[in-house]
CSV table of C-alpha atoms in Angstrom, one decimal:
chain,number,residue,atom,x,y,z
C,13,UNK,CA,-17.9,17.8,20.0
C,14,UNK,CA,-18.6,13.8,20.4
C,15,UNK,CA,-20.1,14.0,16.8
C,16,UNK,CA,-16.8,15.6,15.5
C,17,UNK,CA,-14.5,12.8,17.5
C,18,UNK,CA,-16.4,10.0,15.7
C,19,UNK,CA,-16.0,11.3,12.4
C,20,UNK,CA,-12.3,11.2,12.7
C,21,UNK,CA,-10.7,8.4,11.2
C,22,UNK,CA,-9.1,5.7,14.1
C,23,UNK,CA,-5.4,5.6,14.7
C,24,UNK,CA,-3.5,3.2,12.7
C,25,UNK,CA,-1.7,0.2,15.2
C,26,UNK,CA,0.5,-2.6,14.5
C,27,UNK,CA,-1.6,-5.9,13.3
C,28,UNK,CA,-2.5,-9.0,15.2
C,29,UNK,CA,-1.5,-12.8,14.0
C,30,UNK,CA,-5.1,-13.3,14.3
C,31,UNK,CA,-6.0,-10.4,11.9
C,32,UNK,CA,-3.7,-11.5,9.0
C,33,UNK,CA,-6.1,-13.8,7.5
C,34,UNK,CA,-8.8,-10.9,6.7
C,35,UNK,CA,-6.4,-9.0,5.0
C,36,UNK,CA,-6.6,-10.7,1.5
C,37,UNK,CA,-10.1,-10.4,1.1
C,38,UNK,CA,-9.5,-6.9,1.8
C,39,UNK,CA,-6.8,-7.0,-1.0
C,40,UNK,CA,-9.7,-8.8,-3.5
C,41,UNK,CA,-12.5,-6.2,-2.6
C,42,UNK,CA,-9.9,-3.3,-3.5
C,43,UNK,CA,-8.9,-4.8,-6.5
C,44,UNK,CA,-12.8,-5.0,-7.6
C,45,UNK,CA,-12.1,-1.7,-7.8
C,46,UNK,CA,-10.4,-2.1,-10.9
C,47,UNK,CA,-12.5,-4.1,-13.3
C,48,UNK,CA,-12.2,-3.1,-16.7
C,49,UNK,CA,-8.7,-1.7,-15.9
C,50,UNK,CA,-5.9,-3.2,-17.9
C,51,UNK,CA,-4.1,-4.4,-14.7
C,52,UNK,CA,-7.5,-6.1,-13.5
C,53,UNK,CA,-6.5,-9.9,-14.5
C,54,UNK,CA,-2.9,-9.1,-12.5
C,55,UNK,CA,-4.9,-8.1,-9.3
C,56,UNK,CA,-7.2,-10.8,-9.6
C,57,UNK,CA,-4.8,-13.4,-10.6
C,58,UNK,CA,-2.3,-12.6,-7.7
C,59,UNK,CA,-2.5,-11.6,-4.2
C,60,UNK,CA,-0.6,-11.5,-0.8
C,61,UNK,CA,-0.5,-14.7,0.8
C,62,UNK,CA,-0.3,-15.4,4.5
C,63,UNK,CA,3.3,-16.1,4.5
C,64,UNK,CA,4.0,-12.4,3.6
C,65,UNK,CA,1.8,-11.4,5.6
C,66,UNK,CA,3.8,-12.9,8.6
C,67,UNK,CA,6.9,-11.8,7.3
C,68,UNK,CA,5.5,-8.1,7.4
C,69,UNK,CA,3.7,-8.7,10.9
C,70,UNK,CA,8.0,-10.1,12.3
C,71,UNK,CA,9.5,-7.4,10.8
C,72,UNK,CA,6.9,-4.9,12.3
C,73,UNK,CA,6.2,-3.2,9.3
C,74,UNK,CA,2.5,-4.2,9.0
C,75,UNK,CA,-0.6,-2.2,10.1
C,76,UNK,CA,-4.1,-2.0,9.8
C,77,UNK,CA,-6.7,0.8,10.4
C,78,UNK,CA,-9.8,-0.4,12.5
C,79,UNK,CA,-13.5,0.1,11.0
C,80,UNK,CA,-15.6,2.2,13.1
C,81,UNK,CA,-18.5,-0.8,12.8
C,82,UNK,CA,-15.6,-3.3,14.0
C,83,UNK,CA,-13.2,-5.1,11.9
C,84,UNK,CA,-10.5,-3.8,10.0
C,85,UNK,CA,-10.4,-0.7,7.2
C,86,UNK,CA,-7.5,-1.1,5.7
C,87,UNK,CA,-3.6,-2.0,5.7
C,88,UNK,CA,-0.5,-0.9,4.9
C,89,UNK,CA,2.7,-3.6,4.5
C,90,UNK,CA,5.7,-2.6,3.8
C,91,UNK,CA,10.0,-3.4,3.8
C,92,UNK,CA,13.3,-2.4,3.0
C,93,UNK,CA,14.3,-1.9,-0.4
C,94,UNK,CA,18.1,-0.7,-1.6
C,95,UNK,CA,18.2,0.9,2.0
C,96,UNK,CA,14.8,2.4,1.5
C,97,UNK,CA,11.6,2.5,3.1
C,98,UNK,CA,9.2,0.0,0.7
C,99,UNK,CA,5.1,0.5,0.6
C,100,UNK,CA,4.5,-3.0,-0.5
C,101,UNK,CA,0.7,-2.8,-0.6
C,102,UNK,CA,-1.8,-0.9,0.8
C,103,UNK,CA,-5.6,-1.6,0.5
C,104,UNK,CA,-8.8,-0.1,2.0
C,105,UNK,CA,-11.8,-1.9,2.0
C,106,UNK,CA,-14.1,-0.1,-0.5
C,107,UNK,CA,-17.0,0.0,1.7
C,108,UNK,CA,-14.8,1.9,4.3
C,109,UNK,CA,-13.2,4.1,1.4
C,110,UNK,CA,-13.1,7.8,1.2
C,111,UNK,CA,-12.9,8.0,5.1
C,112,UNK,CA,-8.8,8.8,4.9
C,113,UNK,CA,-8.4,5.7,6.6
C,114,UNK,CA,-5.7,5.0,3.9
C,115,UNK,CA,-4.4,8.7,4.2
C,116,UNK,CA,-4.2,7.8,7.9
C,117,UNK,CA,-1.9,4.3,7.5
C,118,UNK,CA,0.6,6.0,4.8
C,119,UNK,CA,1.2,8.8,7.0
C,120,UNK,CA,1.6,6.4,9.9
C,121,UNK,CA,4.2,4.0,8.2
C,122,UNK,CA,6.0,6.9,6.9
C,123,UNK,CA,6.5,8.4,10.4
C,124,UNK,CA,7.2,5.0,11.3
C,125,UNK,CA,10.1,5.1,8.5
C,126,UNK,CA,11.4,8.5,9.7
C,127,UNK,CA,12.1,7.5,13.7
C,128,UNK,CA,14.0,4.4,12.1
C,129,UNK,CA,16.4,6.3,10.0
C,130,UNK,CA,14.7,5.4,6.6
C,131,UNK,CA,16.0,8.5,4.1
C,132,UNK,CA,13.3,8.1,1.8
C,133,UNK,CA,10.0,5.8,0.8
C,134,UNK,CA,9.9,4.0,-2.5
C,135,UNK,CA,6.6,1.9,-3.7
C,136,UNK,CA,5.0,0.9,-7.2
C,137,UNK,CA,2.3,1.7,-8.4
C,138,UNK,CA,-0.7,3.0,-11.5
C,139,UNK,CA,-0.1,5.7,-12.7
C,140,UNK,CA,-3.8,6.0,-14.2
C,141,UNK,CA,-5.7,5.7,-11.3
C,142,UNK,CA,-7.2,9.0,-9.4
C,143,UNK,CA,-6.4,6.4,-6.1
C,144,UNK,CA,-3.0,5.3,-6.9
C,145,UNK,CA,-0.3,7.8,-8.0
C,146,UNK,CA,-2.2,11.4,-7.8
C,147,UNK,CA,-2.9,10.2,-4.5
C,148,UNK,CA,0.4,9.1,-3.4
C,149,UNK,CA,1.6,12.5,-5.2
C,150,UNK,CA,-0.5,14.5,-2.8
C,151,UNK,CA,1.0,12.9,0.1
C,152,UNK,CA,4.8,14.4,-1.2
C,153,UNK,CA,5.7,11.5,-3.9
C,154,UNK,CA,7.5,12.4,-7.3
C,155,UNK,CA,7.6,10.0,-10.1
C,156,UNK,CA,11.6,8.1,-10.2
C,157,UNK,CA,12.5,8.2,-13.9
C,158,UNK,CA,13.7,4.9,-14.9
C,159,UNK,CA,16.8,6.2,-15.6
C,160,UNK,CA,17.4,6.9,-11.6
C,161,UNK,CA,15.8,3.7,-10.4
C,162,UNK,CA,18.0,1.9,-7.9
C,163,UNK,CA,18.6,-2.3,-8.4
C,164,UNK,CA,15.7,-3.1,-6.2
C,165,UNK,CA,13.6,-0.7,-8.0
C,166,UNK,CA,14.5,-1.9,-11.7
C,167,UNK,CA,14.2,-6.1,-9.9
C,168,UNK,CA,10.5,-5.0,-8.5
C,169,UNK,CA,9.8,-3.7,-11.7
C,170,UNK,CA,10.7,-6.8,-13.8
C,171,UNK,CA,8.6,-8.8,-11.4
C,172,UNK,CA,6.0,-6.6,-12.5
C,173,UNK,CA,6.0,-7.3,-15.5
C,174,UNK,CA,6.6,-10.9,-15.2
C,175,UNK,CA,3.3,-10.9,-14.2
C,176,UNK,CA,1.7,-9.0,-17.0
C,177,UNK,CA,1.2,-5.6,-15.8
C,178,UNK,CA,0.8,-3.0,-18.0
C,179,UNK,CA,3.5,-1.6,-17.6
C,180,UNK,CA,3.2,1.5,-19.6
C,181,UNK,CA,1.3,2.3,-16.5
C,182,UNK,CA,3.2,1.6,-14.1
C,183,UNK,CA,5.5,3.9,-11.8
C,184,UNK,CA,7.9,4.0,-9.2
C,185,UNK,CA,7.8,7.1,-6.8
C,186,UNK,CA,10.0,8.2,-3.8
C,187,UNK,CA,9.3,10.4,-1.1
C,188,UNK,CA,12.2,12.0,0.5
């Protein structure tokens, strides 16, 4: 039984101030992840910065995943989009991958979502990647046709590509 209990991945909580500033090498490692990728340079060129971070950590939409060697897994930061629950980012440290500690901070933000009145979930992401959309599909996301994007949807996507995404890979989904 004590063997099974470690296994399981920790309980996602609310981040620290003093936590914040581990969370963009976090956000590089991940985006290792994607060398090669068309969307690589994006990643690598542009990150979270600390202020966001805080912003996230105020409105209490900002958690992380604890590694079970110390330090942290993963995180999940999200907002308020068009009256709708907004997965901003969410990175797991690659050596801490595949442990459903970023299973376990998506299902935790969206329950968070629910008990505030949030009717659905929005978020951006590749629609390419085994780790991006198929996974988010497997946790009850549809792709939005652009035709049904809202205005926040349609303004996060421009900023997309005003960075140079690809953005023939690129997807909105929603999760009622």
């Amino acid at each position: 039984m004590a063997g099974s209990a470690r296994s399981k991945s920790p309980e996602p909580r609310a981040a620290r101030a003093d936590e914040l500033g581990v969370l963009p090498a976090i956000e590089r490692r991940a985006g290792e992840l994607l060398k090669g990728h068309p969307a690589y340079t994006v990643f690598a060129g542009h990150g979270l910065d600390l202020q966001t971070l805080q912003e996230g950590l105020q409105r209490g939409q900002l958690w992380v995943v604890d590694a079970a060697d110390g330090g942290i897994a993963g995180y999940l930061l999200a907002g308020e989009l068009c009256g709708e629950f907004h997965v901003l980012q969410m990175d797991v440290d690659p050596m801490h991958a595949r442990r459903g500690h970023g299973r376990a901070l998506l299902r935790h933000a969206l329950g968070e979502a629910k008990a505030l009145g949030y009717p659905a979930a929005v978020l951006t992401t590749l629609s390419d990647v085994p780790w991006n959309a198929d996974f988010y599909a497997s946790e009850g996301f549809a792709v939005v046709p652009q035709a049904e994007w809202s205005y926040g949807l349609r303004a996060v996507m421009a900023e997309e590509a005003a960075l140079g995404f690809p953005m023939h890979l690129r997807v909105a989904m929603r999760r009622v």
